[in-house]
Tab-separated table of C-alpha atoms and ligand atoms in Angstrom:
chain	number	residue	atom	x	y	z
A	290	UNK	CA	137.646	84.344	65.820
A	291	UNK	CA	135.041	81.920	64.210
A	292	UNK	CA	132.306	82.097	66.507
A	293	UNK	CA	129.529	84.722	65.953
A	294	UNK	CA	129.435	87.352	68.697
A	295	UNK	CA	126.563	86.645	71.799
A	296	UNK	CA	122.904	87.465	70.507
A	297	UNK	CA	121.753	90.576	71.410
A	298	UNK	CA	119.866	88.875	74.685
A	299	UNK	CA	123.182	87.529	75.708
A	300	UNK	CA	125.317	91.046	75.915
A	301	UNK	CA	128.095	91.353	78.195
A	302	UNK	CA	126.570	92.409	81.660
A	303	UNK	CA	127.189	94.734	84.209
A	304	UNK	CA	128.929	97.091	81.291
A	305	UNK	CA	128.105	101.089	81.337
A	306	UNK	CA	130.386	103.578	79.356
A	307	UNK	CA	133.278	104.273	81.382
A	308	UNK	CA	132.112	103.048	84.215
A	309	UNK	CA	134.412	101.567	87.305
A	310	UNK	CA	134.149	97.655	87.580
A	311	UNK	CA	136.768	97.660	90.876
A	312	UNK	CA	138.214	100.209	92.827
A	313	UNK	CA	140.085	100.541	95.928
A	314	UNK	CA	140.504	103.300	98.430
A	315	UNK	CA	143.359	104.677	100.979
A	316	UNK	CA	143.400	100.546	100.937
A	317	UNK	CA	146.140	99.400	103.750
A	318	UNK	CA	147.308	95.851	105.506
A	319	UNK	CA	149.827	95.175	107.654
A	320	UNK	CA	150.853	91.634	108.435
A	321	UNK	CA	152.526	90.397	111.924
A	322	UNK	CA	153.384	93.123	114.453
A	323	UNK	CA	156.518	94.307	116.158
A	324	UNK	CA	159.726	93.285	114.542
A	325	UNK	CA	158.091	91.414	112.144
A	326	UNK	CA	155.354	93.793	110.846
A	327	UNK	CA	155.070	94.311	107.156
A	328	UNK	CA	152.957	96.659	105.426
A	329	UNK	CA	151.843	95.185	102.221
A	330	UNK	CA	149.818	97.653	101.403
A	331	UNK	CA	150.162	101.594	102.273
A	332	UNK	CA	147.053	103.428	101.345
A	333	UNK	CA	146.377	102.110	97.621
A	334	UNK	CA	143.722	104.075	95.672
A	335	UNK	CA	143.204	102.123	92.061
A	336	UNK	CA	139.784	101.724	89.637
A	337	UNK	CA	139.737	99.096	87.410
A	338	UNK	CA	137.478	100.551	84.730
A	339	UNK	CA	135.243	98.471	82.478
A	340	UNK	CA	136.128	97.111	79.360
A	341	UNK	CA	139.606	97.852	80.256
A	342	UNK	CA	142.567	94.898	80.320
A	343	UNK	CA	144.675	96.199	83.560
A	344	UNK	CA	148.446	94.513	84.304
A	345	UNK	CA	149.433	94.931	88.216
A	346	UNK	CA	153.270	94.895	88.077
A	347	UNK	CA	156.071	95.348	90.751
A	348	UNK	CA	159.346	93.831	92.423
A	349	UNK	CA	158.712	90.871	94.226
A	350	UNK	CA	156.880	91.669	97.628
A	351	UNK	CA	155.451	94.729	97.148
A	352	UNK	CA	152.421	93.587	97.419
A	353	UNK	CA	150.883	92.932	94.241
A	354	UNK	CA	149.209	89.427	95.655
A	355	UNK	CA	147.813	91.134	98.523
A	356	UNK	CA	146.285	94.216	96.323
A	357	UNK	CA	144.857	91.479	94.084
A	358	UNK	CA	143.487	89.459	96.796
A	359	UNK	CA	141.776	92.338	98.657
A	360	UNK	CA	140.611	93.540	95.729
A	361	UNK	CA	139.045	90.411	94.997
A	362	UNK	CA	137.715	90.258	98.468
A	363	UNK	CA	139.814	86.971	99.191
A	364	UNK	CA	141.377	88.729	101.898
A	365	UNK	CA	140.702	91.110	105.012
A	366	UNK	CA	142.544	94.591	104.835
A	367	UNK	CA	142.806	96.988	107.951
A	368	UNK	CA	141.904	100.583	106.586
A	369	UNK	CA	140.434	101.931	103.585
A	370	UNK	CA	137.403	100.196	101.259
A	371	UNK	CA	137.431	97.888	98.171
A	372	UNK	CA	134.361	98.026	96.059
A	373	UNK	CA	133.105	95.807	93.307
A	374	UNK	CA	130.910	97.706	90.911
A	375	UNK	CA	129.008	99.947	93.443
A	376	UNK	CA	128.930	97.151	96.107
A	377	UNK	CA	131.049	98.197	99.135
A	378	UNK	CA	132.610	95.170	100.386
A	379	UNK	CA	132.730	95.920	103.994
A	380	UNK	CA	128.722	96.201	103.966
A	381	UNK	CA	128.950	92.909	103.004
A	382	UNK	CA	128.088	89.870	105.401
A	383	UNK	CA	130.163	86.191	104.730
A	384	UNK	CA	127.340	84.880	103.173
A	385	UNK	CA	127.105	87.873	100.929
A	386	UNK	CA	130.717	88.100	100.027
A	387	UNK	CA	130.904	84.404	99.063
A	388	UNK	CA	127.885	85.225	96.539
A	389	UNK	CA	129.491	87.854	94.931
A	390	UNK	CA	132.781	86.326	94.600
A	391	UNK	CA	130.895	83.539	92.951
A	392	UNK	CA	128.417	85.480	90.968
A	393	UNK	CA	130.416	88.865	90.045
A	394	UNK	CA	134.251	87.725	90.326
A	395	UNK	CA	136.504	85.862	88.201
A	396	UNK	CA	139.409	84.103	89.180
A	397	UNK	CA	142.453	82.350	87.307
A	398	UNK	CA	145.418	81.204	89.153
A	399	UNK	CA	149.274	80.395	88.449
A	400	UNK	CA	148.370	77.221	89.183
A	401	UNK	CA	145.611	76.496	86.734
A	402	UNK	CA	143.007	75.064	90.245
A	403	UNK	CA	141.029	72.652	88.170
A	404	UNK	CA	138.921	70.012	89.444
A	405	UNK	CA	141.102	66.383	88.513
A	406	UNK	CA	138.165	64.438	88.406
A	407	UNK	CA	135.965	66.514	86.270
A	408	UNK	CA	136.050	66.869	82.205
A	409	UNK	CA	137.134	70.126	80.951
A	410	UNK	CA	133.737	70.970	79.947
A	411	UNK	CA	132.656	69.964	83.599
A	412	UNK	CA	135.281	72.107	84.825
A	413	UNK	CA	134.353	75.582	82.768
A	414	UNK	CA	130.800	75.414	84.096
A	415	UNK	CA	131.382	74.504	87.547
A	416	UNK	CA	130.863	78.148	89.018
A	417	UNK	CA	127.009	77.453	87.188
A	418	UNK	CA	126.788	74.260	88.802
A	419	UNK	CA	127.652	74.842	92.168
A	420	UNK	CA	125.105	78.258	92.044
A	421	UNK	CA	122.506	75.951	90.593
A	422	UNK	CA	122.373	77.737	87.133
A	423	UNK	CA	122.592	76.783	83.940
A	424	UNK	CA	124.874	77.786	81.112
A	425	UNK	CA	123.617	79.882	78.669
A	426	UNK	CA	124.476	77.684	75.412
A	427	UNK	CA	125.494	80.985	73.262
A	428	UNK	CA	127.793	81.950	75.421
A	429	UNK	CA	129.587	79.028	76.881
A	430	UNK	CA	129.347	77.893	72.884
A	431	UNK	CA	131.824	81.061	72.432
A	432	UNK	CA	133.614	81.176	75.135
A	433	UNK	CA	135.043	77.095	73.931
A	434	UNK	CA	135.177	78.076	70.504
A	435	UNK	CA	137.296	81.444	71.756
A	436	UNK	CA	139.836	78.859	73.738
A	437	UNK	CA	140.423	76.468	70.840
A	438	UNK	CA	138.839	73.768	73.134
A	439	UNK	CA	135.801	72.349	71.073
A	440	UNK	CA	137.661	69.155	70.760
A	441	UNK	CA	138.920	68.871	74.343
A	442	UNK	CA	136.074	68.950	76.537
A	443	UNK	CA	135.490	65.536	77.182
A	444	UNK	CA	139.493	65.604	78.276
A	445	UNK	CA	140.179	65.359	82.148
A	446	UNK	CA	142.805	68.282	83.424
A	447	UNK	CA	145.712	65.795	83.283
A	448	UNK	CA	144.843	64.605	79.832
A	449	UNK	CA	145.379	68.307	78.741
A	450	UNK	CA	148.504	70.737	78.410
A	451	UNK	CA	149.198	73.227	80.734
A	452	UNK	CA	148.519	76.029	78.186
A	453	UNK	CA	144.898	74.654	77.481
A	454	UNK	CA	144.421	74.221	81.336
A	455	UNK	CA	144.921	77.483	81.848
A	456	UNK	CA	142.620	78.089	79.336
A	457	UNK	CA	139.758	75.993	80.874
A	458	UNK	CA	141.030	78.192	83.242
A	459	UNK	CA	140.056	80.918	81.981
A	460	UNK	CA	137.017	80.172	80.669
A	461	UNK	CA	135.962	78.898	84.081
A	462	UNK	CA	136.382	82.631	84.979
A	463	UNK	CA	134.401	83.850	82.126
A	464	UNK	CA	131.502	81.923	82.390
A	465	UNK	CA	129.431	83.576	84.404
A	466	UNK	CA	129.999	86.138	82.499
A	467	UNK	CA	131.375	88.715	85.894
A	468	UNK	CA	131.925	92.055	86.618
A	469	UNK	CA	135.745	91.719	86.547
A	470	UNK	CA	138.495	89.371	86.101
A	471	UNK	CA	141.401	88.299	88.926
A	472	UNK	CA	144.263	86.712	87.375
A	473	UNK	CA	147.442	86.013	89.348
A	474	UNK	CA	150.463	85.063	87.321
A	475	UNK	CA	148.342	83.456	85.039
A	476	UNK	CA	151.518	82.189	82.715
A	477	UNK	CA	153.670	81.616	85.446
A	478	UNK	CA	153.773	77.999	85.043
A	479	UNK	CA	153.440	78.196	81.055
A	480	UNK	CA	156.097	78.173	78.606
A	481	UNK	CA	155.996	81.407	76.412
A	482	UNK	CA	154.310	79.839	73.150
A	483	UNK	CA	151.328	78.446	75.910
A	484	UNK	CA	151.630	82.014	77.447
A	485	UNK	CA	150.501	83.860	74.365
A	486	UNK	CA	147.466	81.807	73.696
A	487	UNK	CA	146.234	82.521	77.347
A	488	UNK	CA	147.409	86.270	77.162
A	489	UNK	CA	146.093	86.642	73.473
A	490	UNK	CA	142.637	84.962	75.193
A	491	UNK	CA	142.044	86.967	77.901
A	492	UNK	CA	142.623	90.595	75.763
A	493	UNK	CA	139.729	88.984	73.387
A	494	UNK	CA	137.693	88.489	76.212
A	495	UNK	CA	138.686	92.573	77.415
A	496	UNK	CA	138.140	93.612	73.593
A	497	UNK	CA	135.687	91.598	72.098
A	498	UNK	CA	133.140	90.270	74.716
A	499	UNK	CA	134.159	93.475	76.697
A	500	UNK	CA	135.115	91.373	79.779
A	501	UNK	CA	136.982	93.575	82.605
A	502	UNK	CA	140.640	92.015	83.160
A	503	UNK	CA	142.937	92.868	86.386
A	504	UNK	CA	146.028	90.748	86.251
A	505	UNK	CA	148.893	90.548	88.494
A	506	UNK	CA	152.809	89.798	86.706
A	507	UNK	CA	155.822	90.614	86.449
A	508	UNK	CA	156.598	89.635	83.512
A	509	UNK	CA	156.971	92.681	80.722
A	510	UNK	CA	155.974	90.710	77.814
A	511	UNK	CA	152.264	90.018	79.461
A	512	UNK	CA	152.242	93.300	80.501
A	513	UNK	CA	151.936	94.569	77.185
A	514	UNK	CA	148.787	92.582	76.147
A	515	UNK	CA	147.594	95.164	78.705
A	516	UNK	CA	145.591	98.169	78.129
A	517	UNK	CA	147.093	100.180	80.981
A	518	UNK	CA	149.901	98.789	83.404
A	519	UNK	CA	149.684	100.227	87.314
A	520	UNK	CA	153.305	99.966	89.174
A	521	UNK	CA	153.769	99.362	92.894
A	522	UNK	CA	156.552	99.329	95.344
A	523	UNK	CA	156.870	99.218	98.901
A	524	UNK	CA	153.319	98.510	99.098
A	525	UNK	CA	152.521	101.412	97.690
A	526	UNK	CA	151.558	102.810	93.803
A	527	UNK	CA	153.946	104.564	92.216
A	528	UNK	CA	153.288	104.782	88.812
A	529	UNK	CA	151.187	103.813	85.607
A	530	UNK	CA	151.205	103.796	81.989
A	531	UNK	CA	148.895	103.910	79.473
A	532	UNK	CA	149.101	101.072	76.112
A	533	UNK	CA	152.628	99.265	77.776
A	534	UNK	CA	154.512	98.059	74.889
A	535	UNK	CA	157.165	95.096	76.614
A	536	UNK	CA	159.930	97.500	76.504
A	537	UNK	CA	158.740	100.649	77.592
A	538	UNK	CA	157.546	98.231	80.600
A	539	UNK	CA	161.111	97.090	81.210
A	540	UNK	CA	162.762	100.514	80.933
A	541	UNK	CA	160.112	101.715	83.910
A	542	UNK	CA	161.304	98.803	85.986
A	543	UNK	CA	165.000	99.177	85.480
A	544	UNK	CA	164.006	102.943	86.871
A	545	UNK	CA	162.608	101.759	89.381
A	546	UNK	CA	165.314	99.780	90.817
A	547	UNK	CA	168.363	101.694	90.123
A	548	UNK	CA	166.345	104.625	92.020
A	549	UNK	CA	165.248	101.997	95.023
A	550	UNK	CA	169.460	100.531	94.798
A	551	UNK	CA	170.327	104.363	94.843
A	552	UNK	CA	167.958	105.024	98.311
B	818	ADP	P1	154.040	90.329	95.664
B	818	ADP	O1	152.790	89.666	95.219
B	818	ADP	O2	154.277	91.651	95.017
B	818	ADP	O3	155.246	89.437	95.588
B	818	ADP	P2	152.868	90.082	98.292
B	818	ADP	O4	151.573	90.783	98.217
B	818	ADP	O5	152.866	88.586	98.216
B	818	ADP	O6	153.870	90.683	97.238
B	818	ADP	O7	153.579	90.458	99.684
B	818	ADP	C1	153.728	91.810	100.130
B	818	ADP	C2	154.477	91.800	101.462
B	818	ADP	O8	153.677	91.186	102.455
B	818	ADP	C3	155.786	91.028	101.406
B	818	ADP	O9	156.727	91.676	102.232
B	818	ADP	C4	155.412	89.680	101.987
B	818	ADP	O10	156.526	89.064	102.599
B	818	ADP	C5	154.356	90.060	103.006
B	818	ADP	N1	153.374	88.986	103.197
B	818	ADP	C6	152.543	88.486	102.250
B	818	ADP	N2	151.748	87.540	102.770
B	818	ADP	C7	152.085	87.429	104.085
B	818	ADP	C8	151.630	86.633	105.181
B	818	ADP	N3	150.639	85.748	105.026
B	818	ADP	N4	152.219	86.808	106.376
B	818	ADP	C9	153.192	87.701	106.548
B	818	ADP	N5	153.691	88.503	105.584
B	818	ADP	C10	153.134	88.372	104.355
């Protein structure tokens, strides 16, 4: 790191000791109905604690999107609550939701979701521009400097790599400096070298600008940038562990399925 940390009038927000930054409660959603009704989720209690880098892993389909998204308070649910910070989400009117999603949430995607047209620098402080606010220099300063993108911010999204895409990407999410992180497969399209730099980025942003990260993967290796993985199957959480290390991840999952193949 070469930047100097924010001033002391710039600290990271919305941070108390220990405190929760997301949590989730007896959350549930079913989708369709009849013969093709799936429950995605089945009751899902989970905190996402500040300062804390959290991996979401699982088989395919058991609902790791859907957690993420209602969460995130992208999508509806049926029973339960979701809360950001101390904000109950279903208090919440549309208007209010899309302000917190756009003033307290972070969001990186699989597939990077940058703006063509705009510069990379454009890009990163778009969630500023569209709430009429502007960057605060320090910050934004440090958050570039973090990525490796000083010299790229004049670059449109197609002029750039996927690996420092994703990290516009990321720094997008960052810049507004919210309560808590989303990111979905965030090196699903990257190759593993481009994977490490975002990985290695987003645990900086957990352990140095004491960022809150929730990301959803299921790959083991990302997992163990992770503080803490949390395991679900069927829709449902099963299990979690405390500092992953890649294999200890991959032992859990080949548990997990020779116990599901056994049932
Ligand atoms: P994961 O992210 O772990 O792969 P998802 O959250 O995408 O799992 O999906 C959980 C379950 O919900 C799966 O059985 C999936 O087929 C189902 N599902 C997800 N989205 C929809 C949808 N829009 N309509 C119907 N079923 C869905």
């Amino acid at each position: 790191m070469t930047a100097d940390p924010p001033a002391p009038h710039t600290p990271p927000t919305l941070r108390t000791p220990a405190g929760i930054a997301a949590a989730t409660t007896g959350l549930s959603k079913v989708y369709g109905s009849g013969d093709t009704r799936v429950v995605a989720l089945d009751e899902v209690g989970v905190s996402f604690r500040e300062g804390e880098f959290t991996a979401i892993m699982g088989p395919s389909g058991c609902g790791k999107s859907t957690l993420m998204h209602c969460a995130a308070g992208l999508d509806s649910f049926d029973s339960g609550s979701v809360r950001i910070g101390t904000t109950e989400l279903s208090t919440l009117n549309d208007e209010q939701l899309t302000r917190l999603r756009r003033d307290r949430i972070g969001f990186v995607f699989q597939a990077f979701n940058l703006l063509p047209t705009l510069s990379a620098l454009e890009n990163i402080t778009l969630p500023l521009t569209l709430a009429g606010r502007t960057p605060d220099r320090q910050w934004l300063d440090h958050l570039v400097s973090m990525t490796g993108l000083t010299d790229r911010l004049g670059h449109r999204p197609g002029q750039l790599s996927g690996g420092q895409q994703q990290r516009v990407a990321v720094a997008r999410a960052l810049v507004s400096r919210p309560a808590i992180v989303f990111a979905d497969e965030p090196t699903g399209n990257l190759d593993s070298r481009a994977g490490a730099e975002v990985l290695g980025f987003l645990r900086e942003s957990v352990r140095e600008l004491g960022r809150t990260v929730v990301m959803v993967t299921h790959d083991p290796v990302a997992a163990d940038y992770a503080d803490r993985v949390v395991f679900l199957s069927d829709g449902r959480l099963v299990d979690e562990m405390a500092r992953p290390t890649a294999d200890r991840v991959l032992d859990r999952m080949k548990a997990f399925d020779a116990r599901s193949h056994a049932s």
